[in-house]
mmCIF file of C-alpha atoms in Angstrom:
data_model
loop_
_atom_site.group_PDB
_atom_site.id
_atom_site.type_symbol
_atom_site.label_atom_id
_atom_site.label_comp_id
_atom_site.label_asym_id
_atom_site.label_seq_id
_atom_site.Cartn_x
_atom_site.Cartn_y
_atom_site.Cartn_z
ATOM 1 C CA UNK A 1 0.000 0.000 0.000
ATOM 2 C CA UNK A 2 1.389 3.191 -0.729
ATOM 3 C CA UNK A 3 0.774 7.152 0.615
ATOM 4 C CA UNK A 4 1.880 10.546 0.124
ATOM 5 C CA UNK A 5 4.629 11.669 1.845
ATOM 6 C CA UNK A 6 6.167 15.090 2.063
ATOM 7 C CA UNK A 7 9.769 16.269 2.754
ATOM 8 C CA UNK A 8 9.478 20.168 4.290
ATOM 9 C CA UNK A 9 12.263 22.390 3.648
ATOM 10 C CA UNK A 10 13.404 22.018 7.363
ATOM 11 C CA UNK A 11 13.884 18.498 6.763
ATOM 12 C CA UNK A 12 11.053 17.136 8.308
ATOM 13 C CA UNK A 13 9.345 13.973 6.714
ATOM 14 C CA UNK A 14 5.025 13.614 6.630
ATOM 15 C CA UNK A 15 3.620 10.730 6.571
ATOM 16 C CA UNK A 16 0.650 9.262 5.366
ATOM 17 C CA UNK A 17 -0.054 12.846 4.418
ATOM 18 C CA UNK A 18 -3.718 13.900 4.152
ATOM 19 C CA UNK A 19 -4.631 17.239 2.416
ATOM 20 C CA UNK A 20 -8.296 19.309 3.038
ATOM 21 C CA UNK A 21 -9.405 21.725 0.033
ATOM 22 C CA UNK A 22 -10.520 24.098 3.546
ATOM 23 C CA UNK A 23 -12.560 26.578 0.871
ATOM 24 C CA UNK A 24 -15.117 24.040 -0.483
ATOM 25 C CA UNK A 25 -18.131 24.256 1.073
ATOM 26 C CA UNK A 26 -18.542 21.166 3.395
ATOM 27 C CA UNK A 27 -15.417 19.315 2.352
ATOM 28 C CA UNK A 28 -14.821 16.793 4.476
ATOM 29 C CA UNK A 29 -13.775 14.253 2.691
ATOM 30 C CA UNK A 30 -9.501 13.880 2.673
ATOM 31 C CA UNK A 31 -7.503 14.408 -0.965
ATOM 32 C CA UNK A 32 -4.951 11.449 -0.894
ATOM 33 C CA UNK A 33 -4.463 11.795 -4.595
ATOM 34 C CA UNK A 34 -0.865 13.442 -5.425
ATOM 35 C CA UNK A 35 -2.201 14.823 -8.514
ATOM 36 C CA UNK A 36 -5.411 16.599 -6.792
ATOM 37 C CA UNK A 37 -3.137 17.354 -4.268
ATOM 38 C CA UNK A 38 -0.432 19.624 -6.818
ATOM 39 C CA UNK A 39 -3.007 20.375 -8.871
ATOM 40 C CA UNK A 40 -5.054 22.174 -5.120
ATOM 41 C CA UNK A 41 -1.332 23.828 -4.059
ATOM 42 C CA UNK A 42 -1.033 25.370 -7.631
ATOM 43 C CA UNK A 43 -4.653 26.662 -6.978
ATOM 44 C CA UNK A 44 -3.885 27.614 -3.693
ATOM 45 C CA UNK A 45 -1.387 29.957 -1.626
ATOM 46 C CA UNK A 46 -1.653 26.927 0.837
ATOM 47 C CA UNK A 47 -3.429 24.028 1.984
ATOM 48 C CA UNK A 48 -4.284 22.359 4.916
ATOM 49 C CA UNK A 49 -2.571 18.842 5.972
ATOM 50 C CA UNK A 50 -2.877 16.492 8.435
ATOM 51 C CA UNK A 51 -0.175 14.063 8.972
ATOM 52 C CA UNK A 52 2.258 11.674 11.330
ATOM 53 C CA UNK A 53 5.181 13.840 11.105
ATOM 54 C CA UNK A 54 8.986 12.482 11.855
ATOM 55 C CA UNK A 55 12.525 14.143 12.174
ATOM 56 C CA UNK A 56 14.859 13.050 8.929
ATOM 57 C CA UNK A 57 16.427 10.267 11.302
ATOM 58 C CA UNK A 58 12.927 8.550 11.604
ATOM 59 C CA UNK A 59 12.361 10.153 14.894
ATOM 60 C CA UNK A 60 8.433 10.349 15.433
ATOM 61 C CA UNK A 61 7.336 14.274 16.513
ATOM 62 C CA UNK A 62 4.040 15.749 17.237
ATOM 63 C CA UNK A 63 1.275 14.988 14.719
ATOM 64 C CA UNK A 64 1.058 17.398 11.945
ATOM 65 C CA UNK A 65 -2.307 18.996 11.922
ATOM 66 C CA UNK A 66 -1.606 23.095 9.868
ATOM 67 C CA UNK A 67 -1.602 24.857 6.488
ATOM 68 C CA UNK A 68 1.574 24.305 4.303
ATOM 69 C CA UNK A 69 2.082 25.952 1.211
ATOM 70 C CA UNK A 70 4.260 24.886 -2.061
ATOM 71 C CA UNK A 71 7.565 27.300 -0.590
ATOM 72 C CA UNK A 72 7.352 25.157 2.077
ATOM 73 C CA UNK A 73 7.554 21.834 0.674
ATOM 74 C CA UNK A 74 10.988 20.543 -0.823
ATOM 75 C CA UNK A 75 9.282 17.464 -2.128
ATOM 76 C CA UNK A 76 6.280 15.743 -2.564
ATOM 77 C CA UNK A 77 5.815 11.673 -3.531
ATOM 78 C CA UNK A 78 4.438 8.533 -3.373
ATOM 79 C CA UNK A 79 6.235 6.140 -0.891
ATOM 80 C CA UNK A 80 5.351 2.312 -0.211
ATOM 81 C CA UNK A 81 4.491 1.991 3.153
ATOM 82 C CA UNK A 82 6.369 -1.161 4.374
ATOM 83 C CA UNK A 83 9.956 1.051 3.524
ATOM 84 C CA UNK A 84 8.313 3.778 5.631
ATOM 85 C CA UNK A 85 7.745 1.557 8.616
ATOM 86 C CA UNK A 86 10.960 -0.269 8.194
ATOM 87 C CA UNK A 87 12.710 2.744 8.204
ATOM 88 C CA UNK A 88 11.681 6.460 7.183
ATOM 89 C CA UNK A 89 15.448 7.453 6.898
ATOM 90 C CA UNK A 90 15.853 5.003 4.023
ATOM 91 C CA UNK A 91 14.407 7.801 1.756
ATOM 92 C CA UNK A 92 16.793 10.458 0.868
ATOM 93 C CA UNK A 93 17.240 13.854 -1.138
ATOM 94 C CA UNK A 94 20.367 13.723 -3.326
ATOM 95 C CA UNK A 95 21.952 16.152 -1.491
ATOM 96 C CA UNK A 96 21.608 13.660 1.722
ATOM 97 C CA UNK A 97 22.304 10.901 -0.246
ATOM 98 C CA UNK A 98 25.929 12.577 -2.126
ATOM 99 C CA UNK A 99 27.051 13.583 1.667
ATOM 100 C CA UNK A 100 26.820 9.936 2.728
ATOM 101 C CA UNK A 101 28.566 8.392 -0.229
ATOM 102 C CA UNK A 102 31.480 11.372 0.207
ATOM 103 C CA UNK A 103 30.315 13.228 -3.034
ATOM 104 C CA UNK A 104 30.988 17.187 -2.769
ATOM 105 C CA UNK A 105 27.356 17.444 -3.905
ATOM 106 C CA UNK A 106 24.087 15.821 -5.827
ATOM 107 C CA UNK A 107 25.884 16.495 -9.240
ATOM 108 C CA UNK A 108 27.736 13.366 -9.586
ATOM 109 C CA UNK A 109 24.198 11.235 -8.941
ATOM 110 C CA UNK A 110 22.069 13.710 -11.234
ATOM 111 C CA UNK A 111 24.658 13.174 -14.242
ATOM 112 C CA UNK A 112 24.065 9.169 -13.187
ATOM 113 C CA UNK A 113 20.170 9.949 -13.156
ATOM 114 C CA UNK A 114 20.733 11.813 -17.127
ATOM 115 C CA UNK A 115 22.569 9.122 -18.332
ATOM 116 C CA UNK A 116 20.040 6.250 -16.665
ATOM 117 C CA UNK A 117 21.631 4.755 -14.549
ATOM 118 C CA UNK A 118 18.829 4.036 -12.139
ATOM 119 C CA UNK A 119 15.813 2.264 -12.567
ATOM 120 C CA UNK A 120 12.466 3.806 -12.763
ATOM 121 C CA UNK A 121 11.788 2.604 -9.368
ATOM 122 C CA UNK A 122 15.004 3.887 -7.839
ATOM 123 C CA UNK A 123 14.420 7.707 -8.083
ATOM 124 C CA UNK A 124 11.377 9.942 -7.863
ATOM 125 C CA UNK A 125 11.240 13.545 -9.032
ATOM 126 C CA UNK A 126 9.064 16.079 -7.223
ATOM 127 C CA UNK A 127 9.732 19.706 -8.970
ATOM 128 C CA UNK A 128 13.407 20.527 -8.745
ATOM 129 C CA UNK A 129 14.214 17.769 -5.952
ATOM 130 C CA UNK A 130 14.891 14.044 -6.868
ATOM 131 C CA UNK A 131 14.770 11.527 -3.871
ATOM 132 C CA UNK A 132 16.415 8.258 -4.244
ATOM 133 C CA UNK A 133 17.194 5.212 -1.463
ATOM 134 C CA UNK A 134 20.391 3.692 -0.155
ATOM 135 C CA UNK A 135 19.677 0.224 -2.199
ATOM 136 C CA UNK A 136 19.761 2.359 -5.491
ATOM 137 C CA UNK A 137 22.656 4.096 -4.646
ATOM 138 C CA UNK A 138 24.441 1.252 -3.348
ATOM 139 C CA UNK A 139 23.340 -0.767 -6.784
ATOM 140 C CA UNK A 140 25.000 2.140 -9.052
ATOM 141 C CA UNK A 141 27.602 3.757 -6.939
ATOM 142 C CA UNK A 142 28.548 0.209 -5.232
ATOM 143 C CA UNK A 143 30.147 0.709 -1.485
ATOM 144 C CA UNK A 144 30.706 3.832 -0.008
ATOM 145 C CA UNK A 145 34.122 5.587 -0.547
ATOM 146 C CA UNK A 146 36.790 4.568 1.683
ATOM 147 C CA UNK A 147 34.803 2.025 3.292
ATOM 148 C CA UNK A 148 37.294 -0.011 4.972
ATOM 149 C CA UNK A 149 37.767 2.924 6.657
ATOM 150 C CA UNK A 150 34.122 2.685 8.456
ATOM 151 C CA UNK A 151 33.140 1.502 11.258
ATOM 152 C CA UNK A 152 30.296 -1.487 10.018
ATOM 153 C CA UNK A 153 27.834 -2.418 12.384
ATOM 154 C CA UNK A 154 25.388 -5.303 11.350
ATOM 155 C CA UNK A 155 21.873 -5.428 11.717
ATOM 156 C CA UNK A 156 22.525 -8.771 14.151
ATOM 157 C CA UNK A 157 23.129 -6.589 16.889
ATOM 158 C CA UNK A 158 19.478 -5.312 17.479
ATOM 159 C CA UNK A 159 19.175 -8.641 18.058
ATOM 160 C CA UNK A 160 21.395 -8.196 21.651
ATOM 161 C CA UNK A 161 19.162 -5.158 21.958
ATOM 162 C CA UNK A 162 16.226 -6.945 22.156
ATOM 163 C CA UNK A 163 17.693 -10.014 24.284
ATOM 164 C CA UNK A 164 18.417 -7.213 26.406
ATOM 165 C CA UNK A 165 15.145 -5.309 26.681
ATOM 166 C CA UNK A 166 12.942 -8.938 27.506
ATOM 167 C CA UNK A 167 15.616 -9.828 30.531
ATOM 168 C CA UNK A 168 15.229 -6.139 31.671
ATOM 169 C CA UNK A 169 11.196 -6.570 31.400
ATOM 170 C CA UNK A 170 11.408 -9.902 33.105
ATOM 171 C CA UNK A 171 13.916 -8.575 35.905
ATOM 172 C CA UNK A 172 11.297 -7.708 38.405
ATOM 173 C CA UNK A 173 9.417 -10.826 38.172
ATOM 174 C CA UNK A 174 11.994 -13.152 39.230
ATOM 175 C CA UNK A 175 12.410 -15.244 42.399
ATOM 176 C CA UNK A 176 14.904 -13.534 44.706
ATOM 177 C CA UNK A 177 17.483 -16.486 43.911
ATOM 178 C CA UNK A 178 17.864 -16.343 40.451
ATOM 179 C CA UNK A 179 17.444 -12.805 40.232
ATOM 180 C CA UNK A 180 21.469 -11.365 41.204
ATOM 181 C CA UNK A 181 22.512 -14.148 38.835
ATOM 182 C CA UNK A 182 20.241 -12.471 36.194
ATOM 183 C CA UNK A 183 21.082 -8.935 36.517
ATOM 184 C CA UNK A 184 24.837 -9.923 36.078
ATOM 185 C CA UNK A 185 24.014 -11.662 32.839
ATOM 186 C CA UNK A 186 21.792 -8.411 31.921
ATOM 187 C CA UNK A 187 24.932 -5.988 32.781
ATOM 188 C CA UNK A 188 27.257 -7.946 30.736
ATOM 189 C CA UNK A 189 24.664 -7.858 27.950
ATOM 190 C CA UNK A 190 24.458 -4.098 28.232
ATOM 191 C CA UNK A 191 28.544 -3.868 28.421
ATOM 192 C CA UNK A 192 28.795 -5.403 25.075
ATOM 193 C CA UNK A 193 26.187 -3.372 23.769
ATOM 194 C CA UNK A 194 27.990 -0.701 24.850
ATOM 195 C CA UNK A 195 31.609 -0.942 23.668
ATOM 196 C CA UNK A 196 30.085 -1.319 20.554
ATOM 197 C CA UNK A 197 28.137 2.042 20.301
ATOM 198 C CA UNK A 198 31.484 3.350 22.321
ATOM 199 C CA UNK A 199 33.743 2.476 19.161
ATOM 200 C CA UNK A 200 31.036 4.216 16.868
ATOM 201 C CA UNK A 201 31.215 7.223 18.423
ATOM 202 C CA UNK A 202 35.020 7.567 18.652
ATOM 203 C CA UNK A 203 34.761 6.781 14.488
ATOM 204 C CA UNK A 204 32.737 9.642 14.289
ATOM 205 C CA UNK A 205 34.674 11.530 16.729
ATOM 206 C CA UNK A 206 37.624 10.728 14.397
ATOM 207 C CA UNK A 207 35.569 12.032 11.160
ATOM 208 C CA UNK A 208 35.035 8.833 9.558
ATOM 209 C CA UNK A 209 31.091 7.176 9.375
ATOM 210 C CA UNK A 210 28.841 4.615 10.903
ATOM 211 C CA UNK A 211 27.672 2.283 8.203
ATOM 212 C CA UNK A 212 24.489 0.085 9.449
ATOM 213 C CA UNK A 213 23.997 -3.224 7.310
ATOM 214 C CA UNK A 214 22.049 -6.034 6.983
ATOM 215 C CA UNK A 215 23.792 -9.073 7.807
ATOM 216 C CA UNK A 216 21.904 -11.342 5.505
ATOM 217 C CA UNK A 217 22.448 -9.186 2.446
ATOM 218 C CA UNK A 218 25.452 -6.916 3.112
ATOM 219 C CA UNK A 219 23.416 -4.395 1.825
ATOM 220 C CA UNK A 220 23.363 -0.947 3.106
ATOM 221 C CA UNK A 221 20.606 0.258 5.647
ATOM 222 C CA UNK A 222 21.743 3.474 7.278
ATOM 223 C CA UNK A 223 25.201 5.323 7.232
ATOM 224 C CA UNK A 224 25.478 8.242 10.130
ATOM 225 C CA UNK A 225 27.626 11.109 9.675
ATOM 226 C CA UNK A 226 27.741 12.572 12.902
ATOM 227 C CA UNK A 227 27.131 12.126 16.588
ATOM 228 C CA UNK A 228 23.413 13.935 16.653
ATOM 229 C CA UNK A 229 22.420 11.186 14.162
ATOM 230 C CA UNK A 230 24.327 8.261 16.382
ATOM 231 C CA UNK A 231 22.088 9.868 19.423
ATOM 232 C CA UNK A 232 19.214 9.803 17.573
ATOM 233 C CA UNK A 233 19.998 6.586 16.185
ATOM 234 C CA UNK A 234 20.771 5.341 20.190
ATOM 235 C CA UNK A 235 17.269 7.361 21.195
ATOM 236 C CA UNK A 236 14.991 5.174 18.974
ATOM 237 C CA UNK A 237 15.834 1.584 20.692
ATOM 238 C CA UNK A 238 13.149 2.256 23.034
ATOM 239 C CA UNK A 239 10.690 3.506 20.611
ATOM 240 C CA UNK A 240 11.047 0.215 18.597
ATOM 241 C CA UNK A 241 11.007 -1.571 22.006
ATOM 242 C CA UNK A 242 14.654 -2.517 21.710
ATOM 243 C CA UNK A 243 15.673 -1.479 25.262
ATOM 244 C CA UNK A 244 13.157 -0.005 28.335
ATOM 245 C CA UNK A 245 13.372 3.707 29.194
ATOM 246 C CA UNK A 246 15.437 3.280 31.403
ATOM 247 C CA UNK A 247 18.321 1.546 29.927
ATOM 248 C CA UNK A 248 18.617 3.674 27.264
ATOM 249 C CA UNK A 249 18.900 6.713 29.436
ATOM 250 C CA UNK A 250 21.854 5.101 30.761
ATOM 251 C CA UNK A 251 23.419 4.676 27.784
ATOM 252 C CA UNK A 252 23.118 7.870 26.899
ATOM 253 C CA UNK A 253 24.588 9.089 29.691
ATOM 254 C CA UNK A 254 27.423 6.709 29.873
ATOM 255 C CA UNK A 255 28.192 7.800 26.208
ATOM 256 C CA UNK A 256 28.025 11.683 27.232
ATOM 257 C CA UNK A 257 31.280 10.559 29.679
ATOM 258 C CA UNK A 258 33.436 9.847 26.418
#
């Protein structure tokens, strides 16, 4: 099933986007079309929206609920809504995507758009701004520059993330006697976990990136550039119910002591 989704000029990321022609007499009745909905801003200084909004990391913020007009919009597109779920940063502008491949800027990729190198699939063009995803730029540009250079973290790791989070859960329910034996197997979970994030911000400390990849396909999911995106990165786990409040606020903090 796919939606509308709508990069702002501030970077923030609607989604499923609904738009309300707010001058029709009793119109109640959503416009989830995305050629009504160009066609209504071209007829309109603005339009009113309703929407899930996120931060470009995938970080959920307050619902969207306002008027937005077309100088406010960078791009506007169709988007499959499995990828959104899975993960909302997957989407990118060029300009996002040539800063995590070490381009100087989106010309190299638009010259590899002219000469078609992607699939139809691969890129969508809203106005002046193309949008494109990390498989299609790992398919034409292969690995990112300098890659052995990177720190690589696999996708097999949430899976210590979420070991973690059910033996935190199940802490408190636990006869006293097993319980001390339990939190020491919970702490050296965490530990690991931790050295791990530990060695991915000193990378970025050091200027190099943070590639995240799936460990089945060795394709790339995420690459983070700098330590705002590894803390917003770290800040999601509970969100996804990777790790309780709690814990993640402690690893936070421990990383704020590097």
């Amino acid at each position: 099933m796919s939606g509308i989704s709508i990069i702002t000029v501030e970077n923030r990321r609607l989604y499923p986007v609904k738009a309300y022609d707010t001058e029709e007499n009793n119109e109640i009745t959503p416009i989830i079309d995305i050629d009504s909905v160009n066609d209504l801003l071209n007829r309109r200084k603005k339009i009113f929206f309703i929407s899930n909004q996120y931060d470009q990391y995938g970080r959920e913020l307050d619902n969207f609920y306002g008027y937005i007009g077309s100088e406010d919009i960078k791009t506007l597109f169709y988007v499959n809504e499995d990828e959104v779920n899975n993960n909302l940063s997957a989407v990118m502008t060029l300009s996002e995507a040539a800063k995590k491949w070490g381009f100087s800027d989106g010309s190299t990729i638009r010259k590899a758009i002219e000469r078609g190198k992607f699939e139809k699939h691969e890129i969508k063009q809203a106005g002046d701004i193309w949008i494109t995803t990390y498989d299609a730029m790992e398919r034409v540009f292969g690995k990112i520059k300098n890659e052995e250079n990177e720190l690589i973290i696999y996708d097999d790791f949430e899976s210590n993330l979420y070991r973690l989070f059910l033996k935190d859960v199940q802490r408190d329910y636990l006869r006293e006697n097993v319980r001390e034996r339990h939190l020491k197997e919970n702490e050296l979970l965490y530990n690991d976990i931790k050295t791990i994030l530990k060695s991915a911000l000193v990378t970025i400390k050091k200027g190099n990136k943070v590639i995240i990849k799936s460990k089945r396909s060795n394709k790339t999911k995420q690459v983070i550039n700098t330590e705002r995106e590894l803390i917003v990165f770290i800040e999601l786990f509970s969100r996804r119910n990777f790790m309780t409040e709690q814990r993640n606020k402690q690893l936070l903090e421990d990383l704020k002591k590097i």
